[in-house]
Amino acid sequence: MSPRRSRREPGDELSDAPETSYLVISEKHPAASPRFAQFCKLDELLAAELTGDAYLEPESRPDTAGWRAIPRTGWQLPDPGHVDNWWVEFKRPALQDYRRVAAMAVAGLRETG
């Protein structure tokens, strides 16, 4: 009988990644302005960004409902200090923060296109 494996969530992989890890999830098409979520894991910081309007073709940008929905999931509004992308940072992240940011990325990518 094989041992049971516990169910892993997407954020678990990011949590287990080595310190100073970078992960970018990007769609292949449309190549001109792909939507992306990117993550940076440093010693005691987890930072994430989601494509801002500045990098998206008009048809790929969130509509009014999307602009309301994205911050409700926890994303901070795009600003020049974060290269005009949606962003979030967790200091001394715990496992639930990694899981949360993974869920936020999925929700945000759905809203941007």
mmCIF file of C-alpha atoms in Angstrom:
data_model
loop_
_atom_site.group_PDB
_atom_site.id
_atom_site.type_symbol
_atom_site.label_atom_id
_atom_site.label_comp_id
_atom_site.label_asym_id
_atom_site.label_seq_id
_atom_site.Cartn_x
_atom_site.Cartn_y
_atom_site.Cartn_z
ATOM 1 C CA MET A 1 0.000 0.000 0.000
ATOM 2 C CA SER A 2 1.406 3.410 -0.955
ATOM 3 C CA PRO A 3 1.424 6.260 1.561
ATOM 4 C CA ARG A 4 -1.248 8.908 1.095
ATOM 5 C CA ARG A 5 0.003 12.218 -0.184
ATOM 6 C CA SER A 6 -1.587 15.285 1.249
ATOM 7 C CA ARG A 7 -3.220 17.614 -1.241
ATOM 8 C CA ARG A 8 -0.912 20.485 -2.122
ATOM 9 C CA GLU A 9 -2.176 23.895 -3.107
ATOM 10 C CA PRO A 10 -0.524 26.181 -5.686
ATOM 11 C CA GLY A 11 0.930 28.449 -3.003
ATOM 12 C CA ASP A 12 2.683 25.485 -1.384
ATOM 13 C CA GLU A 13 5.153 25.245 -4.260
ATOM 14 C CA LEU A 14 6.070 28.906 -3.918
ATOM 15 C CA SER A 15 6.429 28.487 -0.162
ATOM 16 C CA ASP A 16 8.844 25.580 -0.688
ATOM 17 C CA ALA A 17 10.915 27.424 -3.302
ATOM 18 C CA PRO A 18 14.431 28.446 -2.286
ATOM 19 C CA GLU A 19 15.028 31.934 -0.942
ATOM 20 C CA THR A 20 15.670 34.494 -3.668
ATOM 21 C CA SER A 21 13.268 32.815 -6.077
ATOM 22 C CA TYR A 22 11.456 34.466 -8.951
ATOM 23 C CA LEU A 23 8.446 33.015 -10.713
ATOM 24 C CA VAL A 24 6.626 34.525 -13.680
ATOM 25 C CA ILE A 25 3.393 33.124 -15.042
ATOM 26 C CA SER A 26 2.624 34.598 -18.446
ATOM 27 C CA GLU A 27 0.225 33.764 -21.206
ATOM 28 C CA LYS A 28 1.678 33.043 -24.597
ATOM 29 C CA HIS A 29 -0.986 34.865 -26.591
ATOM 30 C CA PRO A 30 -1.596 37.631 -27.346
ATOM 31 C CA ALA A 31 2.137 38.031 -27.713
ATOM 32 C CA ALA A 32 1.913 41.842 -28.023
ATOM 33 C CA SER A 33 0.717 42.309 -24.447
ATOM 34 C CA PRO A 34 0.566 39.099 -22.448
ATOM 35 C CA ARG A 35 -1.020 39.102 -19.028
ATOM 36 C CA PHE A 36 1.267 37.945 -16.238
ATOM 37 C CA ALA A 37 1.609 37.398 -12.530
ATOM 38 C CA GLN A 38 5.092 37.494 -11.083
ATOM 39 C CA PHE A 39 6.384 36.594 -7.660
ATOM 40 C CA CYS A 40 9.616 37.405 -5.859
ATOM 41 C CA LYS A 41 10.570 35.499 -2.722
ATOM 42 C CA LEU A 42 13.386 37.013 -0.698
ATOM 43 C CA ASP A 43 14.607 36.345 2.841
ATOM 44 C CA GLU A 44 11.612 37.751 4.702
ATOM 45 C CA LEU A 45 9.506 39.177 1.896
ATOM 46 C CA LEU A 46 7.069 37.841 -0.670
ATOM 47 C CA ALA A 47 6.226 40.374 -3.381
ATOM 48 C CA ALA A 48 3.832 39.828 -6.262
ATOM 49 C CA GLU A 49 2.695 41.856 -9.255
ATOM 50 C CA LEU A 50 -0.119 41.494 -11.747
ATOM 51 C CA THR A 51 -0.102 43.100 -15.196
ATOM 52 C CA GLY A 52 -1.190 46.738 -15.107
ATOM 53 C CA ASP A 53 -3.139 48.497 -17.849
ATOM 54 C CA ALA A 54 0.003 50.231 -19.129
ATOM 55 C CA TYR A 55 1.152 46.900 -20.589
ATOM 56 C CA LEU A 56 -2.153 45.589 -21.910
ATOM 57 C CA GLU A 57 -4.022 46.189 -25.128
ATOM 58 C CA PRO A 58 -7.394 47.850 -24.443
ATOM 59 C CA GLU A 59 -9.330 44.623 -25.053
ATOM 60 C CA SER A 60 -7.231 42.816 -22.407
ATOM 61 C CA ARG A 61 -7.666 45.421 -19.686
ATOM 62 C CA PRO A 62 -10.085 44.869 -16.818
ATOM 63 C CA ASP A 63 -13.476 46.456 -17.259
ATOM 64 C CA THR A 64 -15.118 48.548 -14.519
ATOM 65 C CA ALA A 65 -16.253 45.422 -12.660
ATOM 66 C CA GLY A 66 -12.711 44.031 -12.861
ATOM 67 C CA TRP A 67 -11.242 47.249 -11.481
ATOM 68 C CA ARG A 68 -13.529 46.837 -8.477
ATOM 69 C CA ALA A 69 -12.939 43.083 -8.105
ATOM 70 C CA ILE A 70 -9.127 42.995 -8.260
ATOM 71 C CA PRO A 71 -8.524 45.134 -5.137
ATOM 72 C CA ARG A 72 -11.195 43.183 -3.245
ATOM 73 C CA THR A 73 -8.975 40.106 -3.571
ATOM 74 C CA GLY A 74 -6.118 41.994 -1.890
ATOM 75 C CA TRP A 75 -4.178 43.635 -4.740
ATOM 76 C CA GLN A 76 -2.983 47.209 -4.257
ATOM 77 C CA LEU A 77 -3.791 49.664 -7.054
ATOM 78 C CA PRO A 78 -1.166 50.115 -9.781
ATOM 79 C CA ASP A 79 1.299 52.921 -9.131
ATOM 80 C CA PRO A 80 4.592 54.177 -10.578
ATOM 81 C CA GLY A 81 6.554 52.744 -7.625
ATOM 82 C CA HIS A 82 5.488 49.273 -8.768
ATOM 83 C CA VAL A 83 5.984 49.871 -12.496
ATOM 84 C CA ASP A 84 2.250 50.625 -12.893
ATOM 85 C CA ASN A 85 1.334 47.028 -11.991
ATOM 86 C CA TRP A 86 -1.112 45.768 -9.386
ATOM 87 C CA TRP A 87 0.994 44.697 -6.403
ATOM 88 C CA VAL A 88 1.064 43.156 -2.946
ATOM 89 C CA GLU A 89 3.788 42.445 -0.401
ATOM 90 C CA PHE A 90 3.899 40.159 2.617
ATOM 91 C CA LYS A 91 6.599 40.629 5.248
ATOM 92 C CA ARG A 92 7.686 37.388 6.917
ATOM 93 C CA PRO A 93 5.103 35.386 4.944
ATOM 94 C CA ALA A 94 3.459 32.309 6.418
ATOM 95 C CA LEU A 95 2.101 29.385 4.406
ATOM 96 C CA GLN A 96 -1.369 30.958 4.288
ATOM 97 C CA ASP A 97 0.156 34.091 2.671
ATOM 98 C CA TYR A 98 1.663 31.995 -0.127
ATOM 99 C CA ARG A 99 -1.669 30.280 -0.654
ATOM 100 C CA ARG A 100 -3.492 33.605 -0.587
ATOM 101 C CA VAL A 101 -1.209 35.242 -3.161
ATOM 102 C CA ALA A 102 -1.599 32.239 -5.483
ATOM 103 C CA ALA A 103 -5.401 32.552 -5.259
ATOM 104 C CA MET A 104 -5.122 36.319 -5.795
ATOM 105 C CA ALA A 105 -3.058 35.738 -8.947
ATOM 106 C CA VAL A 106 -5.665 33.363 -10.386
ATOM 107 C CA ALA A 107 -8.510 35.785 -9.603
ATOM 108 C CA GLY A 108 -6.579 38.771 -10.950
ATOM 109 C CA LEU A 109 -5.646 37.069 -14.202
ATOM 110 C CA ARG A 110 -9.278 36.152 -14.752
ATOM 111 C CA GLU A 111 -10.290 39.801 -14.323
ATOM 112 C CA THR A 112 -7.653 41.166 -16.716
ATOM 113 C CA GLY A 113 -9.020 39.765 -19.876
#
